[in-house]
């Protein structure tokens, strides 16, 4: 009994207080300490409202003006740079789930959203990893905002290798048919949650599927974005 209560005590202390993931200093109940949090590479404030790439005046960027992507708006918390890249990989590959909570804490669900849809993983990838990091980030967001989390709205039926080296047309061709929708979403305003936005091609493909199924508006809420233009 004494051993059990000792174990419970240790377990409780471990849950209640943790070392900062980045610097090792005591961080209380948060995964990283306040000093490290302040140093994170927060995304620019003056950005294209459609794709979240930095623009001088906060106006729509040239690429989105020339060829509007399938989605209507994007919000990004961080640049995909050190140490956020390390944190994203630690969540994905080392199962540091506390980091999903931290990411969810810095993202804000816009008012008026009807549904939250996490970026789907291919079932094979899901089986390898055991979880979808976008779901882990979206779940606390949906709970906090009181918005339905819909996992089955869109699924990934084809695995697509990294697309960063491809041109925009090639990326779009590569992704054609990679996602399918399973639900009518007539008139819904949908928020797609993802961990990293690189070219935006996957988000555009998901948005196209959601709109084909009736969504009126598709917005993206993303932890981190690379500076690659769409
Ligand atoms: Zn720290
Ligand atoms: Zn743009």
Coordinates of N, CA and C and ligand atoms in Angstrom, one line a residue:
X1 N 0.8 -1.2 0.0 CA 0.0 0.0 0.0 C 0.9 1.3 0.0
X2 N 1.9 1.2 0.8 CA 2.8 2.3 0.9 C 3.5 2.5 -0.4
X3 N 3.9 1.4 -1.0 CA 4.5 1.5 -2.3 C 3.6 2.1 -3.4
X4 N 2.4 1.6 -3.3 CA 1.4 2.1 -4.3 C 1.2 3.6 -4.1
X5 N 1.0 4.1 -2.9 CA 0.8 5.5 -2.7 C 2.0 6.3 -3.1
X6 N 3.2 5.7 -2.8 CA 4.4 6.4 -3.3 C 4.4 6.5 -4.8
X7 N 4.1 5.5 -5.5 CA 4.0 5.5 -6.9 C 3.0 6.5 -7.4
X8 N 1.9 6.6 -6.8 CA 0.9 7.5 -7.2 C 1.4 9.0 -7.0
X9 N 2.1 9.1 -5.9 CA 2.6 10.5 -5.6 C 3.6 10.9 -6.7
X10 N 4.5 10.0 -7.0 CA 5.5 10.3 -8.1 C 4.8 10.6 -9.4
X11 N 3.8 9.7 -9.7 CA 3.0 9.9 -11.0 C 2.4 11.3 -11.0
X12 N 1.7 11.7 -9.9 CA 1.1 13.0 -9.8 C 2.1 14.1 -9.9
X13 N 3.2 14.0 -9.3 CA 4.2 15.1 -9.4 C 4.7 15.2 -10.8
X14 N 4.8 14.0 -11.5 CA 5.3 14.1 -12.9 C 4.3 14.8 -13.8
X15 N 3.0 14.5 -13.5 CA 2.0 15.2 -14.3 C 1.9 16.7 -14.0
X16 N 2.1 17.0 -12.8 CA 1.8 18.4 -12.4 C 3.0 19.3 -12.7
X17 N 4.2 18.8 -12.7 CA 5.3 19.6 -13.0 C 6.3 19.0 -14.0
X18 N 6.8 19.7 -14.9 CA 7.6 19.1 -15.9 C 8.8 20.1 -16.2
X19 N 9.8 19.5 -16.8 CA 10.9 20.3 -17.2 C 10.6 20.8 -18.6
X20 N 11.1 22.1 -18.9 CA 10.9 22.7 -20.2 C 11.5 21.8 -21.3
X21 N 10.7 21.5 -22.3 CA 11.1 20.6 -23.4 C 12.4 21.2 -24.1
X22 N 12.5 22.5 -24.1 CA 13.6 23.1 -24.8 C 14.8 23.4 -24.0
X23 N 14.7 23.9 -22.8 CA 15.9 24.2 -22.0 C 16.1 23.4 -20.7
X24 N 15.1 22.7 -20.3 CA 15.2 21.8 -19.2 C 14.9 22.5 -17.9
X25 N 14.7 23.8 -17.9 CA 14.3 24.5 -16.6 C 13.0 24.0 -16.2
X26 N 12.7 24.2 -14.9 CA 11.3 23.8 -14.4 C 10.3 24.6 -15.2
X27 N 9.2 24.0 -15.7 CA 8.2 24.7 -16.5 C 6.8 24.5 -15.9
X28 N 6.8 24.0 -14.7 CA 5.5 23.9 -14.0 C 4.6 22.9 -14.8
X29 N 3.4 23.3 -15.1 CA 2.4 22.5 -15.8 C 2.5 22.6 -17.3
X30 N 3.3 23.5 -17.8 CA 3.4 23.7 -19.3 C 4.6 22.9 -19.9
X31 N 4.5 22.6 -21.1 CA 5.6 21.8 -21.7 C 6.9 22.6 -22.0
X32 N 6.7 24.0 -22.1 CA 8.0 24.8 -22.2 C 7.8 26.0 -21.3
X33 N 9.0 26.5 -20.8 CA 9.0 27.6 -19.8 C 8.6 28.9 -20.5
X34 N 8.3 29.9 -19.7 CA 7.8 31.2 -20.3 C 8.9 31.9 -21.1
X35 N 10.2 31.8 -20.6 CA 11.3 32.4 -21.4 C 11.4 31.8 -22.8
X36 N 11.4 30.5 -22.9 CA 11.5 29.8 -24.2 C 10.2 30.2 -25.0
X37 N 9.1 30.3 -24.4 CA 7.8 30.6 -25.1 C 8.0 31.9 -25.8
X38 N 8.5 32.9 -25.1 CA 8.7 34.3 -25.6 C 9.6 34.3 -26.8
X39 N 10.6 33.3 -26.8 CA 11.6 33.3 -27.9 C 11.1 32.6 -29.1
X40 N 10.0 32.0 -29.1 CA 9.5 31.1 -30.3 C 9.4 32.0 -31.5
X41 N 9.6 31.4 -32.7 CA 9.5 32.2 -33.9 C 8.1 32.5 -34.4
X42 N 7.5 33.4 -33.7 CA 6.1 33.8 -34.0 C 6.0 34.3 -35.4
X43 N 4.9 33.9 -36.1 CA 4.7 34.2 -37.5 C 4.5 35.7 -37.7
X44 N 4.8 36.3 -38.8 CA 4.7 37.7 -39.1 C 3.2 38.1 -38.9
X45 N 3.0 39.4 -38.5 CA 1.6 39.8 -38.3 C 1.0 40.4 -39.6
X46 N 1.9 40.9 -40.4 CA 1.4 41.4 -41.7 C 1.5 40.4 -42.7
X47 N 0.4 39.7 -43.0 CA 0.4 38.5 -43.9 C -0.8 38.6 -44.9
X48 N -0.7 37.8 -46.0 CA -1.8 37.6 -46.9 C -2.9 36.9 -46.1
X49 N -4.1 37.5 -46.1 CA -5.2 36.8 -45.4 C -5.6 35.5 -45.9
X50 N -5.3 35.2 -47.2 CA -5.7 33.9 -47.8 C -4.7 32.8 -47.5
X51 N -3.4 33.1 -47.7 CA -2.4 32.0 -47.6 C -1.4 32.2 -46.4
X52 N -1.5 33.4 -45.7 CA -0.6 33.7 -44.6 C 0.9 33.9 -44.9
X53 N 1.2 34.1 -46.2 CA 2.6 34.5 -46.4 C 2.7 36.0 -46.1
X54 N 3.9 36.4 -45.6 CA 4.1 37.8 -45.2 C 3.9 38.7 -46.4
X55 N 3.1 39.8 -46.3 CA 3.0 40.8 -47.3 C 3.3 42.1 -46.6
X56 N 3.7 43.1 -47.4 CA 4.1 44.4 -46.8 C 3.0 45.1 -46.0
X57 N 1.8 45.0 -46.6 CA 0.7 45.8 -46.1 C -0.4 44.9 -45.5
X58 N -0.2 43.7 -45.5 CA -1.3 42.8 -45.0 C -2.3 42.5 -46.0
X59 N -2.0 42.9 -47.3 CA -3.0 42.6 -48.4 C -2.8 41.2 -49.0
X60 N -3.7 40.9 -49.9 CA -3.7 39.6 -50.5 C -2.5 39.6 -51.4
X61 N -1.7 38.4 -51.4 CA -0.4 38.4 -52.1 C -0.7 38.2 -53.6
X62 N 0.4 38.4 -54.4 CA 0.2 38.3 -55.8 C -0.2 36.9 -56.3
X63 N 0.4 35.9 -55.6 CA 0.0 34.5 -56.0 C -1.5 34.2 -55.8
X64 N -2.0 34.6 -54.7 CA -3.4 34.4 -54.4 C -4.3 35.2 -55.3
X65 N -3.8 36.4 -55.7 CA -4.6 37.3 -56.6 C -4.7 36.6 -58.0
X66 N -3.5 36.1 -58.4 CA -3.5 35.5 -59.8 C -4.3 34.3 -59.9
X67 N -4.1 33.4 -58.8 CA -4.8 32.1 -58.8 C -5.3 31.8 -57.4
X68 N -6.5 32.2 -57.1 CA -6.9 32.0 -55.7 C -6.9 30.5 -55.4
X69 N -6.3 30.1 -54.2 CA -6.3 28.7 -53.9 C -7.7 28.2 -53.5
X70 N -7.9 27.0 -53.2 CA -9.2 26.4 -52.9 C -9.7 26.9 -51.5
X71 N -8.9 27.4 -50.7 CA -9.3 27.9 -49.3 C -9.5 29.4 -49.3
X72 N -10.2 29.9 -48.3 CA -10.5 31.3 -48.3 C -9.6 32.1 -47.3
X73 N -9.1 31.4 -46.3 CA -8.3 32.2 -45.3 C -7.4 31.2 -44.6
X74 N -6.3 31.7 -44.1 CA -5.3 30.9 -43.3 C -4.8 31.7 -42.1
X75 N -4.7 31.0 -41.0 CA -4.1 31.6 -39.8 C -2.9 30.7 -39.4
X76 N -1.8 31.3 -39.1 CA -0.6 30.5 -38.7 C 0.0 31.1 -37.5
X77 N 0.5 30.3 -36.5 CA 1.0 30.8 -35.3 C 2.5 31.0 -35.4
X78 N 3.3 30.1 -36.0 CA 4.7 30.2 -36.0 C 5.3 30.1 -37.4
X79 N 6.5 30.6 -37.6 CA 7.3 30.2 -38.8 C 7.8 28.7 -38.5
X80 N 7.9 27.9 -39.5 CA 8.5 26.6 -39.4 C 10.0 26.7 -39.3
X81 N 10.5 27.0 -38.1 CA 11.9 27.3 -37.9 C 12.2 26.8 -36.5
X82 N 13.5 26.7 -36.2 CA 14.0 26.2 -34.9 C 13.4 27.2 -33.8
X83 N 12.9 26.7 -32.7 CA 12.8 25.3 -32.3 C 11.4 24.6 -32.6
X84 N 10.6 25.4 -33.3 CA 9.2 24.8 -33.6 C 9.3 23.6 -34.4
X85 N 10.3 23.6 -35.4 CA 10.4 22.4 -36.2 C 10.8 21.1 -35.4
X86 N 11.6 21.4 -34.4 CA 12.0 20.3 -33.5 C 10.8 19.8 -32.6
X87 N 10.0 20.8 -32.2 CA 8.8 20.5 -31.4 C 7.8 19.7 -32.2
X88 N 7.6 20.1 -33.5 CA 6.6 19.4 -34.3 C 7.1 18.0 -34.5
X89 N 8.4 17.8 -34.8 CA 8.9 16.4 -35.0 C 8.8 15.6 -33.7
X90 N 9.1 16.2 -32.6 CA 9.0 15.5 -31.3 C 7.5 15.0 -31.0
X91 N 6.6 15.8 -31.4 CA 5.2 15.4 -31.3 C 4.9 14.2 -32.2
X92 N 5.4 14.3 -33.5 CA 5.1 13.3 -34.4 C 5.8 12.0 -34.2
X93 N 7.1 12.1 -33.9 CA 7.9 10.9 -33.9 C 8.3 10.4 -32.5
X94 N 8.2 11.3 -31.5 CA 8.5 10.8 -30.1 C 7.3 10.9 -29.2
X95 N 6.1 11.1 -29.8 CA 4.8 11.1 -29.1 C 4.8 12.0 -27.9
X96 N 5.4 13.2 -28.1 CA 5.3 14.2 -27.0 C 4.0 15.0 -27.1
X97 N 3.0 14.3 -26.5 CA 1.6 14.8 -26.7 C 1.4 16.2 -26.0
X98 N 2.2 16.5 -25.0 CA 2.0 17.8 -24.3 C 2.2 18.9 -25.3
X99 N 3.1 18.7 -26.3 CA 3.3 19.7 -27.3 C 2.1 20.0 -28.2
X100 N 1.2 19.0 -28.4 CA 0.0 19.2 -29.1 C -0.9 20.2 -28.3
X101 N -0.9 20.1 -27.0 CA -1.6 21.0 -26.1 C -1.1 22.4 -26.2
X102 N 0.3 22.5 -26.2 CA 0.9 23.8 -26.4 C 0.5 24.5 -27.7
X103 N 0.6 23.7 -28.8 CA 0.2 24.2 -30.1 C -1.3 24.7 -30.1
X104 N -2.1 23.8 -29.5 CA -3.6 24.2 -29.4 C -3.8 25.5 -28.6
X105 N -2.9 25.7 -27.6 CA -3.1 26.9 -26.8 C -2.8 28.2 -27.5
X106 N -1.9 28.1 -28.5 CA -1.6 29.4 -29.2 C -2.4 29.6 -30.5
X107 N -3.3 28.6 -30.8 CA -4.2 28.8 -32.0 C -5.6 29.2 -31.5
X108 N -6.2 30.1 -32.3 CA -7.5 30.6 -31.9 C -8.5 30.2 -33.0
X109 N -9.6 29.6 -32.6 CA -10.6 29.2 -33.6 C -11.5 30.5 -33.9
X110 N -11.6 30.8 -35.1 CA -12.3 32.1 -35.5 C -13.8 31.9 -35.1
X111 N -14.4 33.0 -34.8 CA -15.9 33.0 -34.5 C -16.6 32.5 -35.8
X112 N -17.7 31.8 -35.6 CA -18.6 31.5 -36.7 C -18.3 30.2 -37.4
X113 N -17.2 29.5 -37.0 CA -16.9 28.2 -37.6 C -17.9 27.1 -37.2
X114 N -18.4 26.3 -38.2 CA -19.3 25.3 -37.9 C -18.7 24.0 -37.6
X115 N -17.5 23.7 -38.2 CA -16.9 22.4 -38.1 C -15.4 22.5 -38.1
X116 N -14.8 21.6 -37.3 CA -13.3 21.6 -37.4 C -12.9 20.2 -38.0
X117 N -12.1 20.3 -39.0 CA -11.6 19.1 -39.7 C -10.1 19.0 -39.7
X118 N -9.5 18.0 -39.0 CA -8.1 17.9 -39.0 C -7.6 17.3 -40.4
X119 N -6.4 17.8 -40.8 CA -5.8 17.3 -42.0 C -5.7 15.8 -41.9
X120 N -6.3 15.0 -42.8 CA -6.2 13.5 -42.6 C -4.8 12.9 -43.0
X121 N -4.5 11.9 -42.3 CA -3.3 11.1 -42.7 C -3.8 9.9 -43.5
X122 N -2.9 9.4 -44.4 CA -3.2 8.2 -45.1 C -3.2 7.0 -44.0
X123 N -4.2 6.1 -44.2 CA -4.3 5.0 -43.2 C -3.0 4.3 -42.9
X124 N -2.2 4.1 -43.9 CA -0.9 3.4 -43.7 C 0.0 4.2 -42.8
X125 N 0.0 5.5 -43.0 CA 0.8 6.4 -42.1 C 0.3 6.4 -40.7
X126 N -1.1 6.4 -40.6 CA -1.7 6.4 -39.3 C -1.4 5.1 -38.6
X127 N -1.4 4.0 -39.3 CA -1.0 2.7 -38.6 C 0.4 2.7 -38.2
X128 N 1.3 3.3 -38.9 CA 2.7 3.4 -38.5 C 2.9 4.2 -37.3
X129 N 2.3 5.4 -37.3 CA 2.5 6.4 -36.2 C 1.6 6.1 -35.0
X130 N 0.4 5.6 -35.3 CA -0.5 5.3 -34.2 C -1.4 6.4 -33.8
X131 N -1.2 7.6 -34.4 CA -2.0 8.7 -34.1 C -1.8 9.8 -35.2
X132 N -2.8 10.7 -35.4 CA -2.7 11.8 -36.3 C -2.4 13.0 -35.5
X133 N -1.2 13.6 -35.7 CA -0.9 14.8 -34.9 C -1.9 16.0 -35.1
X134 N -2.5 16.1 -36.3 CA -3.5 17.1 -36.5 C -4.7 16.9 -35.7
X135 N -5.1 15.7 -35.5 CA -6.2 15.4 -34.6 C -5.9 15.7 -33.2
X136 N -4.7 15.4 -32.7 CA -4.3 15.7 -31.3 C -4.3 17.2 -31.1
X137 N -4.0 18.0 -32.1 CA -4.0 19.5 -32.0 C -5.4 20.0 -32.1
X138 N -6.2 19.4 -33.0 CA -7.6 19.9 -33.2 C -8.5 19.6 -32.1
X139 N -8.3 18.4 -31.4 CA -9.3 18.0 -30.4 C -9.4 19.0 -29.2
X140 N -8.3 19.5 -28.6 CA -8.6 20.5 -27.5 C -9.1 21.8 -28.1
X141 N -8.7 22.2 -29.3 CA -9.3 23.4 -29.9 C -10.8 23.3 -30.1
X142 N -11.3 22.2 -30.6 CA -12.7 22.0 -30.8 C -13.4 22.0 -29.4
X143 N -12.8 21.4 -28.4 CA -13.5 21.3 -27.1 C -13.6 22.7 -26.6
X144 N -12.5 23.5 -26.6 CA -12.5 24.8 -26.1 C -13.5 25.7 -26.8
X145 N -13.6 25.6 -28.1 CA -14.4 26.5 -28.9 C -15.9 26.0 -28.9
X146 N -16.1 24.8 -28.4 CA -17.5 24.2 -28.5 C -17.9 24.0 -29.9
X147 N -17.0 23.6 -30.8 CA -17.3 23.3 -32.2 C -17.1 21.8 -32.5
X148 N -17.9 21.3 -33.3 CA -17.8 19.9 -33.6 C -16.5 19.5 -34.4
X149 N -15.9 18.4 -33.9 CA -14.7 17.9 -34.6 C -15.1 16.8 -35.5
X150 N -14.9 16.9 -36.8 CA -15.4 15.9 -37.7 C -14.2 15.2 -38.4
X151 N -14.0 14.0 -38.0 CA -12.9 13.2 -38.5 C -13.1 12.6 -39.8
X152 N -14.4 12.4 -40.1 CA -14.7 11.6 -41.3 C -15.1 12.5 -42.5
X153 N -15.0 13.8 -42.4 CA -15.4 14.7 -43.5 C -14.6 14.4 -44.8
X154 N -13.3 14.2 -44.5 CA -12.4 14.0 -45.7 C -11.4 13.0 -45.3
X155 N -11.0 12.1 -46.2 CA -10.0 11.1 -45.9 C -8.9 11.1 -47.0
X156 N -7.8 10.6 -46.7 CA -6.7 10.6 -47.6 C -6.6 9.1 -48.2
X157 N -6.8 9.0 -49.5 CA -6.9 7.7 -50.0 C -5.6 7.3 -50.8
X158 N -4.8 8.3 -51.0 CA -3.5 8.0 -51.7 C -2.4 8.7 -51.0
X159 N -1.3 7.9 -50.8 CA -0.1 8.5 -50.1 C 0.7 9.3 -51.2
X160 N 1.0 10.5 -50.8 CA 1.8 11.3 -51.8 C 3.1 11.7 -51.1
X161 N 4.2 11.4 -51.8 CA 5.5 11.7 -51.3 C 5.7 13.2 -51.2
X162 N 6.8 13.6 -50.5 CA 7.0 15.1 -50.3 C 6.9 15.8 -51.6
X163 N 6.3 17.0 -51.6 CA 6.0 17.7 -52.8 C 6.8 19.0 -52.9
X164 N 7.7 19.2 -51.9 CA 8.3 20.5 -51.8 C 9.1 20.9 -53.1
X165 N 9.6 19.9 -53.8 CA 10.5 20.1 -55.0 C 9.7 20.3 -56.2
X166 N 8.4 20.1 -56.2 CA 7.6 20.2 -57.4 C 7.0 21.6 -57.6
X167 N 6.8 21.9 -58.9 CA 6.1 23.2 -59.2 C 4.6 23.1 -58.9
X168 N 4.0 24.2 -58.9 CA 2.6 24.2 -58.5 C 1.7 23.3 -59.3
X169 N 1.8 23.3 -60.6 CA 1.0 22.4 -61.4 C 1.2 21.0 -61.2
X170 N 2.5 20.6 -61.0 CA 2.9 19.2 -60.7 C 2.3 18.8 -59.3
X171 N 2.4 19.7 -58.4 CA 1.8 19.4 -57.0 C 0.3 19.1 -57.1
X172 N -0.3 20.0 -57.9 CA -1.8 19.8 -58.0 C -2.1 18.5 -58.7
X173 N -1.3 18.1 -59.8 CA -1.6 16.9 -60.5 C -1.3 15.7 -59.5
X174 N -0.2 15.8 -58.8 CA 0.2 14.8 -57.8 C -0.9 14.5 -56.8
X175 N -1.6 15.6 -56.4 CA -2.6 15.4 -55.3 C -4.0 15.1 -55.8
X176 N -4.2 15.2 -57.1 CA -5.5 14.9 -57.6 C -6.0 13.5 -57.2
X177 N -7.1 13.5 -56.6 CA -7.6 12.2 -56.2 C -7.0 11.6 -54.9
X178 N -6.1 12.4 -54.2 CA -5.5 12.0 -53.0 C -6.5 12.0 -51.8
X179 N -7.5 12.9 -51.9 CA -8.4 13.1 -50.8 C -9.8 12.8 -51.4
X180 N -10.7 12.2 -50.5 CA -12.1 12.1 -50.9 C -12.9 12.5 -49.7
X181 N -14.1 13.1 -50.0 CA -15.0 13.5 -49.0 C -16.1 12.5 -48.8
X182 N -16.6 12.5 -47.5 CA -17.6 11.4 -47.2 C -18.9 12.0 -46.7
X183 N -18.9 13.3 -46.6 CA -20.1 13.9 -45.9 C -20.6 15.2 -46.7
X184 N -21.9 15.4 -46.8 CA -22.4 16.6 -47.3 C -22.2 17.7 -46.2
X185 N -21.7 18.9 -46.6 CA -21.4 19.9 -45.7 C -22.1 21.2 -46.1
X186 N -23.3 21.1 -46.6 CA -24.0 22.2 -47.2 C -24.0 23.5 -46.4
X187 N -23.4 24.5 -47.0 CA -23.4 25.8 -46.4 C -22.5 26.0 -45.2
X188 N -21.7 24.9 -44.8 CA -20.9 25.0 -43.6 C -19.6 25.8 -43.8
X189 N -19.3 26.5 -42.7 CA -18.0 27.2 -42.7 C -17.0 26.2 -41.9
X190 N -16.0 25.7 -42.6 CA -15.2 24.6 -42.1 C -13.8 25.2 -41.8
X191 N -13.2 24.7 -40.7 CA -11.9 25.1 -40.3 C -11.0 23.8 -40.4
X192 N -10.0 23.9 -41.2 CA -9.1 22.7 -41.4 C -7.8 23.0 -40.5
X193 N -7.5 22.0 -39.6 CA -6.4 22.2 -38.7 C -5.2 21.3 -39.2
X194 N -4.0 21.9 -39.3 CA -2.8 21.1 -39.7 C -1.6 21.6 -38.9
X195 N -0.6 20.7 -38.8 CA 0.6 21.1 -38.0 C 1.5 22.0 -38.9
X196 N 1.8 21.6 -40.1 CA 2.8 22.3 -40.9 C 2.2 22.6 -42.3
X197 N 2.3 23.8 -42.7 CA 1.9 24.2 -44.1 C 3.2 24.5 -44.8
X198 N 3.4 23.8 -45.9 CA 4.7 24.0 -46.7 C 4.2 24.8 -48.0
X199 N 3.8 24.0 -49.0 CA 3.4 24.7 -50.2 C 1.9 25.1 -50.1
X200 N 1.2 24.5 -49.3 CA -0.3 24.8 -49.2 C -1.1 23.9 -50.2
X201 N -0.4 23.1 -50.9 CA -1.1 22.3 -51.9 C -2.0 21.2 -51.3
X202 N -1.6 20.6 -50.2 CA -2.5 19.6 -49.6 C -3.7 20.3 -49.0
X203 N -3.5 21.5 -48.4 CA -4.7 22.2 -47.8 C -5.6 22.7 -48.9
X204 N -5.0 23.1 -50.1 CA -5.9 23.5 -51.2 C -6.7 22.3 -51.7
X205 N -6.0 21.1 -51.8 CA -6.7 19.9 -52.3 C -7.9 19.5 -51.3
X206 N -7.6 19.6 -50.0 CA -8.7 19.3 -49.0 C -9.8 20.3 -49.1
X207 N -9.4 21.6 -49.3 CA -10.5 22.6 -49.4 C -11.4 22.3 -50.6
X208 N -10.7 21.9 -51.7 CA -11.5 21.6 -53.0 C -12.5 20.5 -52.7
X209 N -12.1 19.5 -52.0 CA -13.0 18.4 -51.7 C -14.1 18.8 -50.8
X210 N -13.8 19.6 -49.7 CA -14.8 20.1 -48.8 C -15.8 21.0 -49.6
X211 N -15.3 21.8 -50.5 CA -16.3 22.7 -51.2 C -17.1 21.9 -52.2
X212 N -16.5 20.8 -52.8 CA -17.3 20.0 -53.7 C -18.4 19.3 -53.0
X213 N -18.2 19.1 -51.7 CA -19.3 18.5 -50.8 C -20.2 19.6 -50.2
X214 N -20.0 20.8 -50.6 CA -21.0 21.8 -50.2 C -20.6 22.9 -49.2
X215 N -19.3 22.7 -48.7 CA -18.8 23.7 -47.7 C -18.9 25.1 -48.4
X216 N -19.4 26.1 -47.6 CA -19.5 27.5 -48.2 C -18.1 28.2 -48.1
X217 N -17.4 27.9 -47.0 CA -16.1 28.6 -46.8 C -15.2 27.6 -46.1
X218 N -13.9 27.6 -46.5 CA -12.9 26.8 -45.9 C -11.7 27.6 -45.4
X219 N -11.4 27.5 -44.2 CA -10.3 28.3 -43.6 C -9.3 27.3 -43.0
X220 N -8.0 27.7 -42.9 CA -7.0 26.9 -42.4 C -6.4 27.5 -41.1
X221 N -6.2 26.6 -40.1 CA -5.6 27.0 -38.8 C -4.4 26.1 -38.7
X222 N -3.2 26.7 -38.7 CA -1.9 25.9 -38.9 C -0.9 26.3 -37.8
X223 N -0.2 25.3 -37.3 CA 0.8 25.6 -36.3 C 1.9 26.4 -36.9
X224 N 2.5 26.0 -38.0 CA 3.7 26.6 -38.5 C 3.7 26.5 -40.0
X225 N 4.3 27.6 -40.6 CA 4.4 27.7 -42.1 C 5.8 27.9 -42.5
X226 N 6.2 27.2 -43.6 CA 7.5 27.5 -44.2 C 7.3 28.7 -45.1
X227 N 8.3 29.5 -45.4 CA 8.2 30.7 -46.2 C 8.0 30.4 -47.7
X228 N 7.9 29.1 -48.1 CA 7.8 28.8 -49.6 C 6.5 29.4 -50.1
X229 N 6.5 30.1 -51.2 CA 5.3 30.6 -51.8 C 4.4 29.5 -52.3
X230 N 3.1 29.8 -52.3 CA 2.1 28.8 -52.7 C 2.3 28.4 -54.2
Ligands
LIG1 ZN1 12.7 26.8 -21.4
LIG2 ZN1 -1.6 34.6 -50.5

